[in-house]
Tab-separated table of C-alpha atoms and ligand atoms in Angstrom:
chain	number	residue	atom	x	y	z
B	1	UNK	CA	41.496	-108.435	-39.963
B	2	UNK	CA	41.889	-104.692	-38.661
B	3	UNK	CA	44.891	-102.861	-39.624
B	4	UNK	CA	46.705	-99.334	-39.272
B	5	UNK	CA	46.794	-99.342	-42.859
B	6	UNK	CA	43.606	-100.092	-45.365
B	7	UNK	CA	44.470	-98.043	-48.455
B	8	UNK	CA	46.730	-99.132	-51.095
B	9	UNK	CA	47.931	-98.243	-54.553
B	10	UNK	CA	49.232	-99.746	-57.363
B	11	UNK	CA	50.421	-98.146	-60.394
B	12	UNK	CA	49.812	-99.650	-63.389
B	13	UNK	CA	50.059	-96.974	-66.130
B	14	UNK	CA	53.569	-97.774	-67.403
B	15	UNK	CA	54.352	-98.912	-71.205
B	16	UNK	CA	56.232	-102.376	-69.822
B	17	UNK	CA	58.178	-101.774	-72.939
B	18	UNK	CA	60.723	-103.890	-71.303
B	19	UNK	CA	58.037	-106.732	-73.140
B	20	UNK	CA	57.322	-105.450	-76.329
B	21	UNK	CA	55.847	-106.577	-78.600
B	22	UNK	CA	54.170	-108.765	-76.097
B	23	UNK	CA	52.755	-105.634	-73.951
B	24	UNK	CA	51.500	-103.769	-77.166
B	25	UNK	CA	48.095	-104.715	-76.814
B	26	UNK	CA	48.060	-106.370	-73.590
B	27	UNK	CA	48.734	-104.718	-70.609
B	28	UNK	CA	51.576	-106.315	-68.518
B	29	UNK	CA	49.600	-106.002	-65.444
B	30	UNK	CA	47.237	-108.525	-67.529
B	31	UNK	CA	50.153	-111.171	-68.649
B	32	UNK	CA	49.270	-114.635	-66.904
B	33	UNK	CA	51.416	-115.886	-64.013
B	34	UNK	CA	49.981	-119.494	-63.113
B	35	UNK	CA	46.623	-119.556	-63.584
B	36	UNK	CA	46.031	-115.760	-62.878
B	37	UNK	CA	47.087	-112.398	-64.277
B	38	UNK	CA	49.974	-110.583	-62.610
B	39	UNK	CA	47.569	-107.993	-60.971
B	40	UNK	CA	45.618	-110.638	-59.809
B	41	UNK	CA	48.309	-111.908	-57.504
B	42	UNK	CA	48.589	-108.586	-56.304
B	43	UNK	CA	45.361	-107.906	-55.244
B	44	UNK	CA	44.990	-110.948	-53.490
B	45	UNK	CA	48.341	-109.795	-51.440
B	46	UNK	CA	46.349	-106.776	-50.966
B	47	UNK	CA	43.079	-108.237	-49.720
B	48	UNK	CA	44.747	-110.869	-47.342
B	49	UNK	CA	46.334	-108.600	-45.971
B	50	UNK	CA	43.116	-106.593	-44.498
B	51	UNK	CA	43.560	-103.951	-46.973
B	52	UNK	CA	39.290	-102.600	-48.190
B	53	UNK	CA	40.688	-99.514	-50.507
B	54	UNK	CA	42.622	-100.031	-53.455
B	55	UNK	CA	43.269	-97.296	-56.359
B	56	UNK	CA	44.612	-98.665	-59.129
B	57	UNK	CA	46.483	-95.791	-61.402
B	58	UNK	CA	45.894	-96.615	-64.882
B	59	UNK	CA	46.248	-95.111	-67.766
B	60	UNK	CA	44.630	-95.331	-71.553
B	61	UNK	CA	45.157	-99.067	-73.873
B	62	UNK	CA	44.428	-100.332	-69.844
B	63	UNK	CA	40.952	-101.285	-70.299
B	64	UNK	CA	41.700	-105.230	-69.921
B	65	UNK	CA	42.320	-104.606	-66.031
B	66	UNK	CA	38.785	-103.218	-65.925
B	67	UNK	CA	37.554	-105.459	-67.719
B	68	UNK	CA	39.001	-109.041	-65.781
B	69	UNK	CA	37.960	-106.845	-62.516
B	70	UNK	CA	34.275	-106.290	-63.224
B	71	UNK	CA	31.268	-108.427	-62.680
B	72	UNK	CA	29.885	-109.886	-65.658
B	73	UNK	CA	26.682	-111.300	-65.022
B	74	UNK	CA	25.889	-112.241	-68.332
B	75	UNK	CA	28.810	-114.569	-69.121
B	76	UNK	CA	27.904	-116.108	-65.356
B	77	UNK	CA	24.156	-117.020	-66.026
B	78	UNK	CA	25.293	-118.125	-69.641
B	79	UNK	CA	28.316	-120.447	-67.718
B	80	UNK	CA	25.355	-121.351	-65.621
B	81	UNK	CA	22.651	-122.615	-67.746
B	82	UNK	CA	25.875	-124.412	-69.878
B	83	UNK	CA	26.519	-126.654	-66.528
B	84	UNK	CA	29.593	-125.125	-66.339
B	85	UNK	CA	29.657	-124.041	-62.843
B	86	UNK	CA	32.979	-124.055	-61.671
B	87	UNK	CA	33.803	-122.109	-64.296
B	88	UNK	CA	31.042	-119.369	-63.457
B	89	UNK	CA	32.226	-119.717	-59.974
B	90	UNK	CA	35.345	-118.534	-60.873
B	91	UNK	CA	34.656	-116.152	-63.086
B	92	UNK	CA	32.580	-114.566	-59.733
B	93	UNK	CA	35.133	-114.870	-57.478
B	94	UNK	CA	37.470	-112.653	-59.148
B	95	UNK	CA	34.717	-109.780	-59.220
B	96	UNK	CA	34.094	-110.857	-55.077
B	97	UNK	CA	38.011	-109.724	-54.821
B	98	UNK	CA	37.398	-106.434	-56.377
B	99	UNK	CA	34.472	-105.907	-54.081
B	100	UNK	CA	36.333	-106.680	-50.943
B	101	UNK	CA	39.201	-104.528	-52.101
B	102	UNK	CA	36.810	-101.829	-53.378
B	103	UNK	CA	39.306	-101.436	-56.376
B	104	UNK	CA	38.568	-97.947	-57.874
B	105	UNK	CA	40.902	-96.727	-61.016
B	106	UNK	CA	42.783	-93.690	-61.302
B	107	UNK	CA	43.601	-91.723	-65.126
B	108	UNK	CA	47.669	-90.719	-64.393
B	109	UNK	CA	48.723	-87.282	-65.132
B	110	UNK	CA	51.956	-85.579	-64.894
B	111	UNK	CA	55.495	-86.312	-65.474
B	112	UNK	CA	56.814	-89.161	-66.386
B	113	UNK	CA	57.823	-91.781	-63.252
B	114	UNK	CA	57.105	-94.565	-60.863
B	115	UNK	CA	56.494	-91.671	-58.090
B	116	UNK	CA	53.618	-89.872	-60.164
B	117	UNK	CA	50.533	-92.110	-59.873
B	118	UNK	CA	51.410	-91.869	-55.713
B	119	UNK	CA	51.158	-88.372	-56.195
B	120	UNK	CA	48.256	-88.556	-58.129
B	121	UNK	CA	46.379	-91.156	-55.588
B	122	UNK	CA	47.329	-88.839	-52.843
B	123	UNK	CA	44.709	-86.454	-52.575
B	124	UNK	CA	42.530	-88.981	-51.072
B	125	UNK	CA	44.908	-90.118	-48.625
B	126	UNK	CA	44.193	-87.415	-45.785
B	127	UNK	CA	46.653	-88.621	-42.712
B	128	UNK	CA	46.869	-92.033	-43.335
B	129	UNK	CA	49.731	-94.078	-44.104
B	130	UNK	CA	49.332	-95.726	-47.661
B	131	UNK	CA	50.708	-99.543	-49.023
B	132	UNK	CA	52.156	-98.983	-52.688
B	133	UNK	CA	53.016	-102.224	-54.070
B	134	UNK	CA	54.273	-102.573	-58.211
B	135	UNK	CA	52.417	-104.774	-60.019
B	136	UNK	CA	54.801	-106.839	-61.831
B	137	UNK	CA	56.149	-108.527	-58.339
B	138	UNK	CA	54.862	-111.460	-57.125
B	139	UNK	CA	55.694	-113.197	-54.237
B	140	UNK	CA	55.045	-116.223	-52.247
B	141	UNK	CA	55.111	-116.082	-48.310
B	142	UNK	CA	53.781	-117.769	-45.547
B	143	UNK	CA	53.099	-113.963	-44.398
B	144	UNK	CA	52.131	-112.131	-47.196
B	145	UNK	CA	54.952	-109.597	-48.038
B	146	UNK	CA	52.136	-106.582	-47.955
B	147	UNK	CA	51.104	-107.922	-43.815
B	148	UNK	CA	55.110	-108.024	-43.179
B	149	UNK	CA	55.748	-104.324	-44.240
B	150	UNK	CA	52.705	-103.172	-42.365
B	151	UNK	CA	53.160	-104.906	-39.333
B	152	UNK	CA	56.952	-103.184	-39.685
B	153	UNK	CA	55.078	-99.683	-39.911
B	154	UNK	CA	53.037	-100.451	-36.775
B	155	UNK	CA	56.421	-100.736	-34.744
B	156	UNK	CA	57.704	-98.212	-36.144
B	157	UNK	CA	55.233	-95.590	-37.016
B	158	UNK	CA	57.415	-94.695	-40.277
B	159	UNK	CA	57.760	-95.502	-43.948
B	160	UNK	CA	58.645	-98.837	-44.393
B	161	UNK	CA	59.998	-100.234	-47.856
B	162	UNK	CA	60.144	-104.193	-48.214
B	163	UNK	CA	63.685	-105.131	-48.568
B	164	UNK	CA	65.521	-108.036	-50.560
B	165	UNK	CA	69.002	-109.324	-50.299
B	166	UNK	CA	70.992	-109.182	-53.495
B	167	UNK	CA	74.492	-110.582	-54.910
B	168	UNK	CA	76.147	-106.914	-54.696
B	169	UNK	CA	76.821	-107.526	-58.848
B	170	UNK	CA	72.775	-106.360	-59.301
B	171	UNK	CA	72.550	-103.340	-57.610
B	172	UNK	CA	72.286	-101.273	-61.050
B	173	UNK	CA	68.817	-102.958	-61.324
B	174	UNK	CA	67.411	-101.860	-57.985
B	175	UNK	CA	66.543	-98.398	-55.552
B	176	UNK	CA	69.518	-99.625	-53.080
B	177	UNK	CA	69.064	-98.226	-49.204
B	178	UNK	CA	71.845	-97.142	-46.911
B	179	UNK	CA	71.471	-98.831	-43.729
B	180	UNK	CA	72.203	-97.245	-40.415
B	181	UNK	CA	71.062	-99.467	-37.901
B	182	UNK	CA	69.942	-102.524	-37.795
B	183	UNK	CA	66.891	-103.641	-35.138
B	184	UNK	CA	66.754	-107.384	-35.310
B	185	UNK	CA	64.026	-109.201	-37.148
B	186	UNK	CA	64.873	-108.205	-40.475
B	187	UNK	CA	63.891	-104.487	-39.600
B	188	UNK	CA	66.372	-102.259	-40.199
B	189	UNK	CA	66.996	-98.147	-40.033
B	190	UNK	CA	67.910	-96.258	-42.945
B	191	UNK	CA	69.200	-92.941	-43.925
B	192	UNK	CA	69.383	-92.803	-47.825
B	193	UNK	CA	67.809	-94.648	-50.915
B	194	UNK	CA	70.012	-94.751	-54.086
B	195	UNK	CA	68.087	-95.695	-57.429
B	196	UNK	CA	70.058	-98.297	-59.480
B	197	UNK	CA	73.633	-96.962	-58.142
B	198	UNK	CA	76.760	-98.177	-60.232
B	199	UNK	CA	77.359	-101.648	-58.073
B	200	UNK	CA	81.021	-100.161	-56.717
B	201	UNK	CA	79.038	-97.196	-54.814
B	202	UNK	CA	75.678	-99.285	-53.903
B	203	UNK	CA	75.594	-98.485	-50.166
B	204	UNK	CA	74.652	-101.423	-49.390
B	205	UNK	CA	73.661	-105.544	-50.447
B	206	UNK	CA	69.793	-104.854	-50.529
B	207	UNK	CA	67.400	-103.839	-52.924
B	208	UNK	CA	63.776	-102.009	-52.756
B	209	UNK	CA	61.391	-105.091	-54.323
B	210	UNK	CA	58.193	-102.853	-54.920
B	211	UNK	CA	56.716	-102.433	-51.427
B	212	UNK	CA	56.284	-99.411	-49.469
B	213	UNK	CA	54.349	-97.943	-46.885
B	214	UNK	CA	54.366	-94.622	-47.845
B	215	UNK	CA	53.237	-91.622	-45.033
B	216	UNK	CA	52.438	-88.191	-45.912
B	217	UNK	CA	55.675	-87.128	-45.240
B	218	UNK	CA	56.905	-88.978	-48.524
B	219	UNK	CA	54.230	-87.273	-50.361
B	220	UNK	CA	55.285	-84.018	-49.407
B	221	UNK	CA	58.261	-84.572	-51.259
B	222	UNK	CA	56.944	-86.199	-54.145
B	223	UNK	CA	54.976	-82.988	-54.425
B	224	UNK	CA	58.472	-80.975	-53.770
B	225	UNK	CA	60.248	-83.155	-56.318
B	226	UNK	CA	56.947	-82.504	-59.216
B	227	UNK	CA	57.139	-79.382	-58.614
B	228	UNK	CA	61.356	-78.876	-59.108
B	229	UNK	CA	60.352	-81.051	-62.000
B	230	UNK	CA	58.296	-78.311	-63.902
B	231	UNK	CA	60.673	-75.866	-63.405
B	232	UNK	CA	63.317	-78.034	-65.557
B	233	UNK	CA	61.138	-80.590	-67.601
B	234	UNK	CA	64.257	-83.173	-67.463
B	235	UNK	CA	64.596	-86.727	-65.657
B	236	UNK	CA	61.798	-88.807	-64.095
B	237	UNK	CA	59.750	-88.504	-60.842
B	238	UNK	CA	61.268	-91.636	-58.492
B	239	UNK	CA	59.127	-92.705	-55.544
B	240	UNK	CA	63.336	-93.743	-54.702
B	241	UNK	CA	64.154	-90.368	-54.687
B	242	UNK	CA	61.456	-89.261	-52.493
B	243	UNK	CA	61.735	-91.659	-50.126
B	244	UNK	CA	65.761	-90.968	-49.997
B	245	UNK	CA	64.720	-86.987	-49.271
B	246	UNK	CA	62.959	-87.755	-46.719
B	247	UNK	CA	65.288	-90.573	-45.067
B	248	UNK	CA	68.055	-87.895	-44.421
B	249	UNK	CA	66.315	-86.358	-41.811
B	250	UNK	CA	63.612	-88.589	-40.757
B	251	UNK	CA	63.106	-91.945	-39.408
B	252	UNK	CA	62.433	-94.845	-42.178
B	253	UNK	CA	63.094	-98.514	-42.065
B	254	UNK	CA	63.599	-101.334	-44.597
B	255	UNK	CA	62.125	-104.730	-43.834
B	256	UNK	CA	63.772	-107.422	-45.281
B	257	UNK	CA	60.702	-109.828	-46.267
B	258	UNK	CA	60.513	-113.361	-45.709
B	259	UNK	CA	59.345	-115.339	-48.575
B	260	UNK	CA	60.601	-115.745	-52.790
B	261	UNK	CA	59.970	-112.763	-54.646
B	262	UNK	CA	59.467	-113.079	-58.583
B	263	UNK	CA	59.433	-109.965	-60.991
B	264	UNK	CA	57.661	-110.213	-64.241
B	265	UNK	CA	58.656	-107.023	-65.624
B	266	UNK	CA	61.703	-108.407	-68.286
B	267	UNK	CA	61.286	-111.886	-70.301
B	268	UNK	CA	63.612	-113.531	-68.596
B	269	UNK	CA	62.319	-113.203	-64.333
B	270	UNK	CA	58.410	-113.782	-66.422
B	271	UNK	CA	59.661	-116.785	-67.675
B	272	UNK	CA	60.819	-117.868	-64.136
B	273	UNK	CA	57.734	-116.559	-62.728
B	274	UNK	CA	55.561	-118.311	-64.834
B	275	UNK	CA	57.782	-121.687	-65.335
B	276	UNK	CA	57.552	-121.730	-60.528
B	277	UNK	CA	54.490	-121.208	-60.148
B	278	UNK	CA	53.471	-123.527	-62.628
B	279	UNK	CA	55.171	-125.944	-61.136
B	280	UNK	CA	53.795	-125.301	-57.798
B	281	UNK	CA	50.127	-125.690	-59.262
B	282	UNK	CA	48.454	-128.902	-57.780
B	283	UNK	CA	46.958	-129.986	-61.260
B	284	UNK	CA	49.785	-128.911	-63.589
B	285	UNK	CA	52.704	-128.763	-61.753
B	286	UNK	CA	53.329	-133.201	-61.927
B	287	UNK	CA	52.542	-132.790	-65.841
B	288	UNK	CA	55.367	-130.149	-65.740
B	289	UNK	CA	58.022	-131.809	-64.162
B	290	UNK	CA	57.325	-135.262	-66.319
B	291	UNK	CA	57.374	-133.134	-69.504
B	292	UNK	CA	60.804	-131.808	-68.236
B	293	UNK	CA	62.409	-135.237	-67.668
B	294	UNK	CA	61.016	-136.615	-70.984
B	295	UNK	CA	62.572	-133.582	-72.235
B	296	UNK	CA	65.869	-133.803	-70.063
B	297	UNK	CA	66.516	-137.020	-68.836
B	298	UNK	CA	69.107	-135.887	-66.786
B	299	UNK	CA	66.967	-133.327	-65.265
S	301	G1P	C1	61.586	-99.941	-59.599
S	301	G1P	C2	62.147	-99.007	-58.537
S	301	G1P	C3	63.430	-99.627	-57.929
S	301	G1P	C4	63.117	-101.010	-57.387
S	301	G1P	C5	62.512	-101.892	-58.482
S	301	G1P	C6	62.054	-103.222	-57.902
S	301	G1P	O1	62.485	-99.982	-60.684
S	301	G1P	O2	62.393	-97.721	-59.080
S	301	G1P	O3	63.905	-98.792	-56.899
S	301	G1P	O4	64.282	-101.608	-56.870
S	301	G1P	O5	61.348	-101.245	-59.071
S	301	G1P	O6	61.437	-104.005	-58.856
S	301	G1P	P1	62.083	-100.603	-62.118
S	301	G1P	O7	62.251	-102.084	-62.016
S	301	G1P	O8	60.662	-100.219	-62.398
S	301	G1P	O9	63.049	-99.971	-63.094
């Protein structure tokens, strides 16, 4: 499929100390979901969606994305010769994904934030417009979420960040956008970005769910904000709070995204994550909903 856009990043250098002890050794990126790890999901988004250049921005204890990425020949001819075919099959596939996405990996450097590996991944963006997807959400769409935000930038030619909406009592967990127009279709104009406002000021009842086309525009003031940033050493560097720079005096649009979004970032949305799409697996989904009658009758 040929697209406008065929780079994408996704940062994966953060702690996820909102799982601890459960992310010390494990990267959170590498925490099952189904039948697949987390980043897994989002790299098939990724790859469905026509995207061929994916940096992943890593950083060190994150060796076990590498790892699940890479061919491994040997365990393949040993699945091989064991009969176990499906298995090496498999095991192949997931290294055909990285191929097709050309997944290379990024070290992060610099402060501390969610808008630093973008910054970091930017010097080989040139002109083009860039996906930047976290990779703790997972969603499920008929259209995957990262084809709905890109079809919104071809319409619009602008940053586009994938929209959800929310029960206004959450907006202290989200970036929250102002809206000042809306265009039909679930596209809509905005002119600000507020990172988890207290819920009585949230501008509005939708929240940024980790998708963003991101032009170079927004990476000019990433770069603005990095550099304010060494000149004071405090706070974080928010992709939010570039994106709300550049909103006040340029075009961007949210599109709200058709389809169920799950985080896996905190215990409880992993839970639910991993609880659906179990469920929604053809093999173990039955077993799951007799073992939670026999568990719950009235369930
Ligand atoms: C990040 C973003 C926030 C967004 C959220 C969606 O926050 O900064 O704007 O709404 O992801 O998951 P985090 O959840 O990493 O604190």
């Amino acid at each position: 499929m040929a697209t406008t856009i065929r780079r994408a990043v996704i940062p994966a250098a953060g702690l996820g100390s909102r799982l601890l002890p459960l992310t010390k050794a494990t990267p959170k990126e590498m925490l099952p979901v189904g039948d697949k790890p987390v980043i897994e999901h989002t790299v098939r988004e990724l790859v469905a969606s026509g995207i061929t250049d994916i940096t992943i921005v890593v950083s060190g204890g994150k060796s076990l994305i590498q790892d699940h990425f890479r061919p491994n020949p040997a365990l393949v001819q040993q699945l091989r010769s064991d009969g176990k075919a499906a298995f090496a099959d498999a095991v192949e596939e997931v290294a055909e994904l990285a191929r097709r996405g050309h997944i290379t990996y990024l070290d992060q450097h610099g402060p501390y934030g969610n808008g630093t590996p973008v910054l970091n991944a930017a010097r080989s963006f040139g002109d083009e417009p860039v996906l930047v997807l976290w990779p703790d959400d997972v969603f499920v769409a008929e259209v995957p979420r990262a084809q709905q935000l890109i079809r919104a930038h071809e319409q619009t030619g602008c940053p586009v960040l994938a929209l959800l909406p929310i029960d206004p009592s959450e907006a202290g967990r989200y970036g929250v956008p102002q809206v000042k127009e809306d265009l039909g279709g679930g596209l809509l104009r905005i002119n600000a970005l507020v990172e988890k406002p207290d819920p009585e000021q949230a501008p509005s009842s939708y929240a940024a769910i980790g998708g963003y086309v991101i032009t170079p525009g927004i990476v000019d003031e990433l770069r603005e904000l990095t550099r304010r940033w060494y000149e004071h050493r405090t706070g974080e560097i928010y992709l939010t709070d570039a994106v709300n720079a550049y909103a006040a005096t340029r075009a961007a649009y949210g599109q709200v995204i058709q389809g169920r979004w799950y985080d896996t970032g905190n215990p409880a949305d992993y839970l639910v994550a991993q609880f659906a799409h179990a469920l929604a697996h053809p093999d173990y989904g039955p077993r799951l909903r007799r073992l939670a009658h026999d568990l719950d009758p009235s369930s």
